[in-house]
Amino acid sequence: MSPAADDEDAPALVYVIGRVNQGIRREMQGRLKEWGLTIPEYTTLSVLRRRPGLSNAQLSRRSMIMPQSMIEVLASLEERGLVRREVDPDHGRILRAELTDDGRAILERADPVIDAMEDAMLADVPARQRATVLKALISVMNRLTTGLTEEAGVTGRATRSPR
Amino acid sequence: MSPAADDEDAPALVYVIGRVNQGIRREMQGRLKEWGLTIPEYTTLSVLRRRPGLSNAQLSRRSMIMPQSMIEVLASLEERGLVRREVDPDHGRILRAELTDDGRAILERADPVIDAMEDAMLADVPARQRATVLKALISVMNRLTTGLTEEAGVTGRATRSPR
DNA sequence: CCAATTTCAGAGTAACTGATATCG
DNA sequence: CCGATATCAGTTACTCTGAAATTG
């Protein structure tokens, strides 16, 4: 039949991101199993190291999931002593989370393994392009967080779309 | 102004991809509900339009999922008459899938909605960078498909990592 | 017999919706 | 009373591992 020439139209970005995510998920799951960590657990630990004191509600908004989903991750981490939660002094309802020493330790051991994975999968992408890719994806992430129907609000107010 | 030195540590790419994927998932799920399509169903229909005649095994490898997972998507699509499967003339075991007219029709109606979503989330990314991002992510996807432990550059032998 | 494909059955992860309680 | 937060309970979406049958 006709040789080649049928690969000119590229796949959609949403498709490629989905596949990449699925590949990353499989790799991470296998590597994190050694420490009994699930992917959202590892991710949450990482976020809490960078942003200590975030509440469940704040964490869930950052992850674009419902607070009912995040609470389960947090509960599991707290139960195992990897995360500690303390009442906010200014608001008795809010519980602010932070890493325990155990949490920090397990993260420091898992990190190099995940970093190596990221390096391996980026092997063919020149360093200069990596910055561009990361910046573009962060921009997409922010769009998705603030809502796709919102106007191009330059002031990054975390608006939640009214129901 | 100042070069802003406190934001020097950027989040990891795997993290950003995970969040973007989660955002996309939520958007797509809501939009596809109108046609009773799940995300893997819509994705599979799209792939089959571009690559008619792929078998379940081929589709599953492309999607980086096990054939046992893909078969359920395919079964659901076939049951609803959106996909047809026919025995390969050269190999009685292989079933090659393709879109039915109904499948093509539903896809043509869902497409603009998903395209609009992609446009909206890419609103802040200049067109020239989009090509770079897509190319980089495809490269990452290929890395993940062929296996992260494979050596670089040599000839493209699609080696399956033996267990 | 072996390798690849298909497919059934059960399990697990990670998200969801709904509802309830508390705090300011 | 309202809005935000926390959290219990049940459900859905999607993928996995295991096992069996078929075909070349």
mmCIF file of C-alpha atoms (C1' of nucleotides) in Angstrom:
data_model
loop_
_atom_site.group_PDB
_atom_site.id
_atom_site.type_symbol
_atom_site.label_atom_id
_atom_site.label_comp_id
_atom_site.label_asym_id
_atom_site.label_seq_id
_atom_site.Cartn_x
_atom_site.Cartn_y
_atom_site.Cartn_z
ATOM 1 C CA MET A 1 0.000 0.000 0.000
ATOM 2 C CA SER A 2 1.136 3.551 0.537
ATOM 3 C CA PRO A 3 4.442 3.644 2.335
ATOM 4 C CA ALA A 4 4.950 6.218 5.099
ATOM 5 C CA ALA A 5 3.449 9.697 4.665
ATOM 6 C CA ASP A 6 0.605 9.018 7.078
ATOM 7 C CA ASP A 7 2.375 10.329 10.176
ATOM 8 C CA GLU A 8 2.148 14.003 9.434
ATOM 9 C CA ASP A 9 -0.661 14.967 11.801
ATOM 10 C CA ALA A 10 0.489 14.904 15.395
ATOM 11 C CA PRO A 11 -1.539 13.451 18.268
ATOM 12 C CA ALA A 12 -3.344 15.845 20.600
ATOM 13 C CA LEU A 13 -1.582 17.120 23.684
ATOM 14 C CA VAL A 14 -4.234 15.710 26.023
ATOM 15 C CA TYR A 15 -3.622 12.277 24.552
ATOM 16 C CA VAL A 16 0.147 12.477 24.931
ATOM 17 C CA ILE A 17 -0.103 13.734 28.506
ATOM 18 C CA GLY A 18 -2.438 10.871 29.335
ATOM 19 C CA ARG A 19 -0.018 8.289 27.974
ATOM 20 C CA VAL A 20 2.995 9.878 29.628
ATOM 21 C CA ASN A 21 1.120 9.991 32.900
ATOM 22 C CA GLN A 22 0.214 6.336 32.621
ATOM 23 C CA GLY A 23 3.844 5.430 31.949
ATOM 24 C CA ILE A 24 5.038 7.500 34.897
ATOM 25 C CA ARG A 25 2.392 5.957 37.112
ATOM 26 C CA ARG A 26 3.538 2.435 36.357
ATOM 27 C CA GLU A 27 7.185 3.270 36.935
ATOM 28 C CA MET A 28 6.545 5.139 40.160
ATOM 29 C CA GLN A 29 4.217 2.517 41.567
ATOM 30 C CA GLY A 30 6.861 -0.161 41.168
ATOM 31 C CA ARG A 31 9.620 1.960 42.648
ATOM 32 C CA LEU A 32 7.619 3.295 45.587
ATOM 33 C CA LYS A 33 6.381 -0.151 46.590
ATOM 34 C CA GLU A 34 9.680 -0.690 48.368
ATOM 35 C CA TRP A 35 8.683 1.887 50.967
ATOM 36 C CA GLY A 36 4.982 1.060 51.009
ATOM 37 C CA LEU A 37 4.121 4.437 49.532
ATOM 38 C CA THR A 38 1.388 5.041 46.986
ATOM 39 C CA ILE A 39 1.799 7.762 44.384
ATOM 40 C CA PRO A 40 -0.521 10.315 46.038
ATOM 41 C CA GLU A 41 1.189 9.594 49.356
ATOM 42 C CA TYR A 42 4.635 10.275 47.955
ATOM 43 C CA THR A 43 3.375 13.371 46.161
ATOM 44 C CA THR A 44 1.734 14.704 49.309
ATOM 45 C CA LEU A 45 4.902 14.174 51.330
ATOM 46 C CA SER A 46 6.846 16.114 48.693
ATOM 47 C CA VAL A 47 4.391 18.984 48.737
ATOM 48 C CA LEU A 48 4.427 19.146 52.516
ATOM 49 C CA ARG A 49 8.195 19.362 52.578
ATOM 50 C CA ARG A 50 8.055 22.399 50.308
ATOM 51 C CA ARG A 51 4.972 23.883 51.919
ATOM 52 C CA PRO A 52 4.796 22.913 55.589
ATOM 53 C CA GLY A 53 1.593 23.802 57.373
ATOM 54 C CA LEU A 54 -0.863 23.282 54.547
ATOM 55 C CA SER A 55 -4.306 22.105 55.584
ATOM 56 C CA ASN A 56 -6.228 19.255 54.003
ATOM 57 C CA ALA A 57 -8.394 21.749 52.128
ATOM 58 C CA GLN A 58 -5.367 23.582 50.767
ATOM 59 C CA LEU A 59 -3.641 20.382 49.745
ATOM 60 C CA SER A 60 -6.724 19.138 47.939
ATOM 61 C CA ARG A 61 -7.084 22.347 45.949
ATOM 62 C CA ARG A 62 -3.442 22.169 44.915
ATOM 63 C CA SER A 63 -3.899 18.600 43.741
ATOM 64 C CA MET A 64 -7.160 19.374 41.953
ATOM 65 C CA ILE A 65 -8.983 16.671 43.875
ATOM 66 C CA MET A 66 -11.866 16.795 46.343
ATOM 67 C CA PRO A 67 -10.984 17.230 50.031
ATOM 68 C CA GLN A 68 -12.667 13.881 50.700
ATOM 69 C CA SER A 69 -10.013 12.236 48.546
ATOM 70 C CA MET A 70 -7.093 14.071 50.085
ATOM 71 C CA ILE A 71 -8.220 13.310 53.634
ATOM 72 C CA GLU A 72 -7.656 9.616 53.018
ATOM 73 C CA VAL A 73 -4.099 10.152 51.868
ATOM 74 C CA LEU A 74 -3.411 12.396 54.837
ATOM 75 C CA ALA A 75 -5.049 9.975 57.266
ATOM 76 C CA SER A 76 -2.889 7.135 55.999
ATOM 77 C CA LEU A 77 0.283 9.204 56.304
ATOM 78 C CA GLU A 78 -0.609 10.395 59.785
ATOM 79 C CA GLU A 79 -1.488 6.899 60.936
ATOM 80 C CA ARG A 80 1.947 5.708 59.927
ATOM 81 C CA GLY A 81 3.648 8.610 61.651
ATOM 82 C CA LEU A 82 4.988 10.200 58.474
ATOM 83 C CA VAL A 83 2.915 13.336 58.914
ATOM 84 C CA ARG A 84 1.785 15.251 61.992
ATOM 85 C CA ARG A 85 -1.240 17.545 62.128
ATOM 86 C CA GLU A 86 -1.805 20.335 64.610
ATOM 87 C CA VAL A 87 -4.684 22.664 65.260
ATOM 88 C CA ASP A 88 -4.240 26.110 63.791
ATOM 89 C CA PRO A 89 -3.853 28.547 66.714
ATOM 90 C CA ASP A 90 -6.076 31.074 64.948
ATOM 91 C CA HIS A 91 -8.778 28.667 63.862
ATOM 92 C CA GLY A 92 -9.672 25.612 65.905
ATOM 93 C CA ARG A 93 -11.217 23.857 62.957
ATOM 94 C CA ILE A 94 -8.195 23.887 60.650
ATOM 95 C CA LEU A 95 -5.536 21.200 60.989
ATOM 96 C CA ARG A 96 -2.146 22.149 59.563
ATOM 97 C CA ALA A 97 0.025 19.266 58.379
ATOM 98 C CA GLU A 98 3.794 18.888 58.362
ATOM 99 C CA LEU A 99 6.336 16.128 57.966
ATOM 100 C CA THR A 100 7.631 14.167 60.938
ATOM 101 C CA ASP A 101 11.267 13.122 61.085
ATOM 102 C CA ASP A 102 10.220 9.697 59.812
ATOM 103 C CA GLY A 103 8.373 11.314 56.944
ATOM 104 C CA ARG A 104 11.363 13.395 56.018
ATOM 105 C CA ALA A 105 13.654 10.365 56.227
ATOM 106 C CA ILE A 106 11.555 8.147 53.982
ATOM 107 C CA LEU A 107 11.256 10.954 51.471
ATOM 108 C CA GLU A 108 14.995 11.473 51.352
ATOM 109 C CA ARG A 109 15.486 7.839 50.500
ATOM 110 C CA ALA A 110 12.782 7.643 47.864
ATOM 111 C CA ASP A 111 13.723 10.898 46.176
ATOM 112 C CA PRO A 112 16.880 9.767 44.335
ATOM 113 C CA VAL A 113 15.011 6.823 42.863
ATOM 114 C CA ILE A 114 12.275 9.055 41.487
ATOM 115 C CA ASP A 115 14.792 11.654 40.323
ATOM 116 C CA ALA A 116 16.646 8.942 38.428
ATOM 117 C CA MET A 117 13.400 7.936 36.762
ATOM 118 C CA GLU A 118 12.751 11.502 35.688
ATOM 119 C CA ASP A 119 16.271 11.821 34.304
ATOM 120 C CA ALA A 120 15.909 8.575 32.375
ATOM 121 C CA MET A 121 12.649 9.522 30.752
ATOM 122 C CA LEU A 122 13.987 12.956 29.820
ATOM 123 C CA ALA A 123 17.164 11.523 28.322
ATOM 124 C CA ASP A 124 16.328 12.680 24.802
ATOM 125 C CA VAL A 125 15.117 16.159 25.757
ATOM 126 C CA PRO A 126 17.803 18.874 25.699
ATOM 127 C CA ALA A 127 18.203 20.712 28.995
ATOM 128 C CA ARG A 128 17.168 24.038 27.537
ATOM 129 C CA GLN A 129 13.875 22.629 26.304
ATOM 130 C CA ARG A 130 13.114 21.083 29.677
ATOM 131 C CA ALA A 131 12.708 24.518 31.215
ATOM 132 C CA THR A 132 10.330 25.521 28.439
ATOM 133 C CA VAL A 133 8.278 22.370 28.857
ATOM 134 C CA LEU A 134 8.052 22.760 32.607
ATOM 135 C CA LYS A 135 7.022 26.382 32.343
ATOM 136 C CA ALA A 136 4.377 25.641 29.741
ATOM 137 C CA LEU A 137 2.912 22.793 31.775
ATOM 138 C CA ILE A 138 2.805 24.948 34.899
ATOM 139 C CA SER A 139 0.896 27.494 32.890
ATOM 140 C CA VAL A 140 -1.544 24.799 31.796
ATOM 141 C CA MET A 141 -1.834 23.615 35.392
ATOM 142 C CA ASN A 142 -2.737 27.093 36.559
ATOM 143 C CA ARG A 143 -5.345 27.410 33.830
ATOM 144 C CA LEU A 144 -6.921 24.172 34.934
ATOM 145 C CA THR A 145 -6.824 25.208 38.581
ATOM 146 C CA THR A 146 -8.488 28.542 38.096
ATOM 147 C CA GLY A 147 -11.064 27.164 35.719
ATOM 148 C CA LEU A 148 -11.053 27.006 31.951
ATOM 149 C CA THR A 149 -13.956 29.389 31.555
ATOM 150 C CA GLU A 150 -12.373 32.208 33.548
ATOM 151 C CA GLU A 151 -11.124 35.283 31.803
ATOM 152 C CA ALA A 152 -7.384 35.828 31.483
ATOM 153 C CA GLY A 153 -7.058 37.139 35.010
ATOM 154 C CA VAL A 154 -3.525 38.463 35.408
ATOM 155 C CA THR A 155 -4.023 38.693 39.141
ATOM 156 C CA GLY A 156 -3.699 35.125 40.261
ATOM 157 C CA ARG A 157 -6.634 34.957 42.608
ATOM 158 C CA ALA A 158 -7.623 31.423 43.516
ATOM 159 C CA THR A 159 -11.209 31.738 42.476
ATOM 160 C CA ARG A 160 -13.425 28.760 42.836
ATOM 161 C CA SER A 161 -16.047 28.471 40.178
ATOM 162 C CA PRO A 162 -19.463 29.062 41.721
ATOM 163 C CA ARG A 163 -21.944 26.249 41.326
ATOM 164 C CA MET B 1 13.003 44.813 39.391
ATOM 165 C CA SER B 2 14.883 42.056 41.187
ATOM 166 C CA PRO B 3 15.401 38.665 39.602
ATOM 167 C CA ALA B 4 13.261 36.993 42.250
ATOM 168 C CA ALA B 5 15.592 34.550 43.902
ATOM 169 C CA ASP B 6 13.123 32.752 46.133
ATOM 170 C CA ASP B 7 11.369 30.753 43.448
ATOM 171 C CA GLU B 8 14.438 29.016 42.181
ATOM 172 C CA ASP B 9 13.350 25.508 43.089
ATOM 173 C CA ALA B 10 10.709 24.478 40.643
ATOM 174 C CA PRO B 11 8.378 21.507 41.161
ATOM 175 C CA ALA B 12 9.405 18.260 39.504
ATOM 176 C CA LEU B 13 8.110 17.480 36.041
ATOM 177 C CA VAL B 14 6.465 14.261 37.207
ATOM 178 C CA TYR B 15 4.509 16.250 39.758
ATOM 179 C CA VAL B 16 3.354 18.850 37.253
ATOM 180 C CA ILE B 17 2.332 16.217 34.741
ATOM 181 C CA GLY B 18 0.340 14.436 37.418
ATOM 182 C CA ARG B 19 -1.561 17.582 38.343
ATOM 183 C CA VAL B 20 -2.179 18.555 34.733
ATOM 184 C CA ASN B 21 -3.424 15.078 34.021
ATOM 185 C CA GLN B 22 -5.789 15.216 36.968
ATOM 186 C CA GLY B 23 -7.142 18.558 35.791
ATOM 187 C CA ILE B 24 -7.627 17.277 32.268
ATOM 188 C CA ARG B 25 -9.314 14.157 33.580
ATOM 189 C CA ARG B 26 -11.891 16.142 35.512
ATOM 190 C CA GLU B 27 -12.655 18.413 32.588
ATOM 191 C CA MET B 28 -12.915 15.583 30.094
ATOM 192 C CA GLN B 29 -15.034 13.407 32.330
ATOM 193 C CA GLY B 30 -17.614 16.137 32.714
ATOM 194 C CA ARG B 31 -17.692 16.956 29.018
ATOM 195 C CA LEU B 32 -17.801 13.362 27.797
ATOM 196 C CA LYS B 33 -20.625 12.408 30.137
ATOM 197 C CA GLU B 34 -23.038 13.917 27.655
ATOM 198 C CA TRP B 35 -22.313 11.078 25.240
ATOM 199 C CA GLY B 36 -21.863 8.381 27.867
ATOM 200 C CA LEU B 37 -18.195 8.039 27.009
ATOM 201 C CA THR B 38 -15.453 7.418 29.534
ATOM 202 C CA ILE B 39 -11.987 8.858 28.951
ATOM 203 C CA PRO B 40 -10.351 5.603 27.819
ATOM 204 C CA GLU B 41 -13.320 4.999 25.521
ATOM 205 C CA TYR B 42 -13.000 8.384 23.864
ATOM 206 C CA THR B 43 -9.245 7.970 23.603
ATOM 207 C CA THR B 44 -9.576 4.536 22.050
ATOM 208 C CA LEU B 45 -12.091 5.792 19.494
ATOM 209 C CA SER B 46 -9.662 8.568 18.552
ATOM 210 C CA VAL B 47 -6.780 6.162 18.143
ATOM 211 C CA LEU B 48 -8.864 3.811 16.016
ATOM 212 C CA ARG B 49 -9.843 6.619 13.690
ATOM 213 C CA ARG B 50 -6.192 7.381 13.072
ATOM 214 C CA ARG B 51 -5.086 3.749 13.046
ATOM 215 C CA PRO B 52 -7.916 1.535 11.840
ATOM 216 C CA GLY B 53 -7.315 -2.180 12.143
ATOM 217 C CA LEU B 54 -5.338 -2.211 15.383
ATOM 218 C CA SER B 55 -5.832 -5.288 17.553
ATOM 219 C CA ASN B 56 -6.500 -5.277 21.272
ATOM 220 C CA ALA B 57 -2.882 -6.222 21.932
ATOM 221 C CA GLN B 58 -1.598 -3.391 19.769
ATOM 222 C CA LEU B 59 -3.933 -0.849 21.336
ATOM 223 C CA SER B 60 -2.921 -1.876 24.835
ATOM 224 C CA ARG B 61 0.778 -1.481 24.078
ATOM 225 C CA ARG B 62 0.184 1.976 22.650
ATOM 226 C CA SER B 63 -1.725 2.989 25.760
ATOM 227 C CA MET B 64 0.851 1.467 28.102
ATOM 228 C CA ILE B 65 -1.788 -0.632 29.816
ATOM 229 C CA MET B 66 -2.253 -4.410 30.062
ATOM 230 C CA PRO B 67 -4.320 -6.097 27.344
ATOM 231 C CA GLN B 68 -6.729 -7.217 30.074
ATOM 232 C CA SER B 69 -7.535 -3.570 30.708
ATOM 233 C CA MET B 70 -7.893 -2.608 27.087
ATOM 234 C CA ILE B 71 -10.194 -5.505 26.319
ATOM 235 C CA GLU B 72 -12.809 -4.036 28.651
ATOM 236 C CA VAL B 73 -12.785 -0.704 26.882
ATOM 237 C CA LEU B 74 -13.016 -2.418 23.530
ATOM 238 C CA ALA B 75 -15.776 -4.743 24.699
ATOM 239 C CA SER B 76 -17.836 -1.811 25.905
ATOM 240 C CA LEU B 77 -17.387 0.072 22.626
ATOM 241 C CA GLU B 78 -18.236 -2.994 20.574
ATOM 242 C CA GLU B 79 -21.307 -3.754 22.661
ATOM 243 C CA ARG B 80 -22.644 -0.289 21.968
ATOM 244 C CA GLY B 81 -21.949 -0.572 18.272
ATOM 245 C CA LEU B 82 -19.282 2.131 18.166
ATOM 246 C CA VAL B 83 -16.556 -0.276 17.165
ATOM 247 C CA ARG B 84 -16.547 -3.376 14.983
ATOM 248 C CA ARG B 85 -14.004 -6.181 15.194
ATOM 249 C CA GLU B 86 -13.157 -8.625 12.461
ATOM 250 C CA VAL B 87 -10.919 -11.648 12.286
ATOM 251 C CA ASP B 88 -7.566 -11.015 10.654
ATOM 252 C CA PRO B 89 -7.511 -12.938 7.339
ATOM 253 C CA ASP B 90 -3.916 -14.007 7.984
ATOM 254 C CA HIS B 91 -4.309 -14.988 11.611
ATOM 255 C CA GLY B 92 -7.548 -16.362 12.971
ATOM 256 C CA ARG B 93 -6.725 -15.431 16.519
ATOM 257 C CA ILE B 94 -6.250 -11.700 15.980
ATOM 258 C CA LEU B 95 -9.278 -9.407 15.965
ATOM 259 C CA ARG B 96 -8.747 -6.104 14.168
ATOM 260 C CA ALA B 97 -10.894 -3.204 15.364
ATOM 261 C CA GLU B 98 -12.294 -0.248 13.465
ATOM 262 C CA LEU B 99 -14.912 2.445 13.936
ATOM 263 C CA THR B 100 -18.493 1.924 12.874
ATOM 264 C CA ASP B 101 -20.463 4.800 11.365
ATOM 265 C CA ASP B 102 -21.992 5.397 14.782
ATOM 266 C CA GLY B 103 -18.553 5.466 16.337
ATOM 267 C CA ARG B 104 -17.331 7.983 13.791
ATOM 268 C CA ALA B 105 -20.418 10.135 14.292
ATOM 269 C CA ILE B 106 -20.177 10.303 18.069
ATOM 270 C CA LEU B 107 -16.496 11.143 17.802
ATOM 271 C CA GLU B 108 -17.144 13.977 15.386
ATOM 272 C CA ARG B 109 -19.542 15.517 17.845
ATOM 273 C CA ALA B 110 -17.350 15.121 20.900
ATOM 274 C CA ASP B 111 -14.181 16.306 19.200
ATOM 275 C CA PRO B 112 -14.883 20.058 19.080
ATOM 276 C CA VAL B 113 -15.691 20.075 22.772
ATOM 277 C CA ILE B 114 -12.399 18.432 23.664
ATOM 278 C CA ASP B 115 -10.506 20.615 21.207
ATOM 279 C CA ALA B 116 -11.999 23.686 22.834
ATOM 280 C CA MET B 117 -10.842 22.429 26.202
ATOM 281 C CA GLU B 118 -7.321 21.964 24.909
ATOM 282 C CA ASP B 119 -7.309 25.443 23.434
ATOM 283 C CA ALA B 120 -8.534 26.943 26.689
ATOM 284 C CA MET B 121 -5.929 25.296 28.829
ATOM 285 C CA LEU B 122 -3.161 26.268 26.405
ATOM 286 C CA ALA B 123 -4.304 29.879 26.257
ATOM 287 C CA ASP B 124 -1.140 31.221 27.889
ATOM 288 C CA VAL B 125 1.299 29.090 25.919
ATOM 289 C CA PRO B 126 2.621 30.680 22.717
ATOM 290 C CA ALA B 127 2.017 28.601 19.590
ATOM 291 C CA ARG B 128 5.707 28.114 18.914
ATOM 292 C CA GLN B 129 6.283 26.635 22.340
ATOM 293 C CA ARG B 130 3.386 24.241 21.948
ATOM 294 C CA ALA B 131 5.234 22.373 19.241
ATOM 295 C CA THR B 132 8.299 22.105 21.455
ATOM 296 C CA VAL B 133 6.259 20.829 24.379
ATOM 297 C CA LEU B 134 4.465 18.262 22.264
ATOM 298 C CA LYS B 135 7.685 17.006 20.747
ATOM 299 C CA ALA B 136 9.379 16.729 24.121
ATOM 300 C CA LEU B 137 6.458 14.850 25.637
ATOM 301 C CA ILE B 138 6.342 12.455 22.710
ATOM 302 C CA SER B 139 10.011 11.782 23.297
ATOM 303 C CA VAL B 140 9.296 11.084 26.958
ATOM 304 C CA MET B 141 6.403 8.837 25.949
ATOM 305 C CA ASN B 142 8.662 6.817 23.684
ATOM 306 C CA ARG B 143 11.240 6.470 26.441
ATOM 307 C CA LEU B 144 8.581 5.155 28.776
ATOM 308 C CA THR B 145 7.261 2.776 26.146
ATOM 309 C CA THR B 146 10.586 1.205 25.281
ATOM 310 C CA GLY B 147 11.639 0.995 28.904
ATOM 311 C CA LEU B 148 13.679 3.382 31.002
ATOM 312 C CA THR B 149 16.585 0.997 31.434
ATOM 313 C CA GLU B 150 17.273 0.625 27.715
ATOM 314 C CA GLU B 151 20.443 2.102 26.329
ATOM 315 C CA ALA B 152 20.186 5.310 24.383
ATOM 316 C CA GLY B 153 20.502 6.010 20.726
ATOM 317 C CA VAL B 154 21.320 2.619 19.279
ATOM 318 C CA THR B 155 19.056 1.134 16.667
ATOM 319 C CA GLY B 156 15.386 1.257 17.436
ATOM 320 C CA ARG B 157 14.752 -2.288 18.467
ATOM 321 C CA ALA B 158 11.409 -2.391 20.208
ATOM 322 C CA THR B 159 12.698 -4.716 22.843
ATOM 323 C CA ARG B 160 10.310 -6.025 25.415
ATOM 324 C CA SER B 161 12.001 -6.234 28.768
ATOM 325 C CA PRO B 162 12.038 -9.917 29.735
ATOM 326 C CA ARG B 163 10.924 -10.892 33.171
ATOM 327 C "C1'" DC C 1 5.653 -27.294 22.768
ATOM 328 C "C1'" DC C 2 6.120 -22.288 22.407
ATOM 329 C "C1'" DA C 3 4.837 -17.439 21.631
ATOM 330 C "C1'" DA C 4 1.276 -14.214 20.896
ATOM 331 C "C1'" DT C 5 -3.498 -13.040 21.334
ATOM 332 C "C1'" DT C 6 -7.902 -13.018 23.466
ATOM 333 C "C1'" DT C 7 -10.687 -12.962 27.393
ATOM 334 C "C1'" DC C 8 -12.837 -14.212 32.128
ATOM 335 C "C1'" DA C 9 -12.491 -13.387 37.109
ATOM 336 C "C1'" DG C 10 -11.044 -11.081 41.158
ATOM 337 C "C1'" DA C 11 -8.315 -7.367 43.461
ATOM 338 C "C1'" DG C 12 -6.524 -2.855 44.153
ATOM 339 C "C1'" DT C 13 -5.762 2.217 43.522
ATOM 340 C "C1'" DA C 14 -7.475 6.574 43.465
ATOM 341 C "C1'" DA C 15 -10.758 9.309 42.444
ATOM 342 C "C1'" DC C 16 -15.939 10.596 43.055
ATOM 343 C "C1'" DT C 17 -20.820 12.071 45.371
ATOM 344 C "C1'" DG C 18 -23.509 12.533 49.535
ATOM 345 C "C1'" DA C 19 -24.067 13.629 54.284
ATOM 346 C "C1'" DT C 20 -22.838 15.267 58.908
ATOM 347 C "C1'" DA C 21 -20.438 18.012 62.360
ATOM 348 C "C1'" DT C 22 -17.730 21.945 63.912
ATOM 349 C "C1'" DC C 23 -15.691 26.518 63.965
ATOM 350 C "C1'" DG C 24 -15.678 31.628 63.326
ATOM 351 C "C1'" DC D 1 -27.495 31.305 59.521
ATOM 352 C "C1'" DC D 2 -23.540 31.099 56.357
ATOM 353 C "C1'" DG D 3 -19.056 29.718 54.636
ATOM 354 C "C1'" DA D 4 -15.067 26.971 55.136
ATOM 355 C "C1'" DT D 5 -13.156 22.948 57.051
ATOM 356 C "C1'" DA D 6 -12.920 18.128 58.441
ATOM 357 C "C1'" DT D 7 -14.370 13.537 57.889
ATOM 358 C "C1'" DC D 8 -17.406 9.195 57.547
ATOM 359 C "C1'" DA D 9 -19.686 6.220 54.178
ATOM 360 C "C1'" DG D 10 -20.689 4.331 49.869
ATOM 361 C "C1'" DT D 11 -19.703 4.318 44.779
ATOM 362 C "C1'" DT D 12 -17.377 4.737 40.368
ATOM 363 C "C1'" DA D 13 -13.460 4.631 37.090
ATOM 364 C "C1'" DC D 14 -9.601 2.480 35.624
ATOM 365 C "C1'" DT D 15 -5.910 -0.594 35.971
ATOM 366 C "C1'" DC D 16 -3.666 -4.682 37.756
ATOM 367 C "C1'" DT D 17 -2.506 -9.882 38.564
ATOM 368 C "C1'" DG D 18 -3.831 -14.596 37.672
ATOM 369 C "C1'" DA D 19 -5.482 -18.072 34.775
ATOM 370 C "C1'" DA D 20 -7.375 -20.331 30.727
ATOM 371 C "C1'" DA D 21 -8.328 -21.057 25.786
ATOM 372 C "C1'" DT D 22 -6.973 -20.476 20.838
ATOM 373 C "C1'" DT D 23 -3.972 -19.989 16.829
ATOM 374 C "C1'" DG D 24 0.212 -20.344 13.969
#
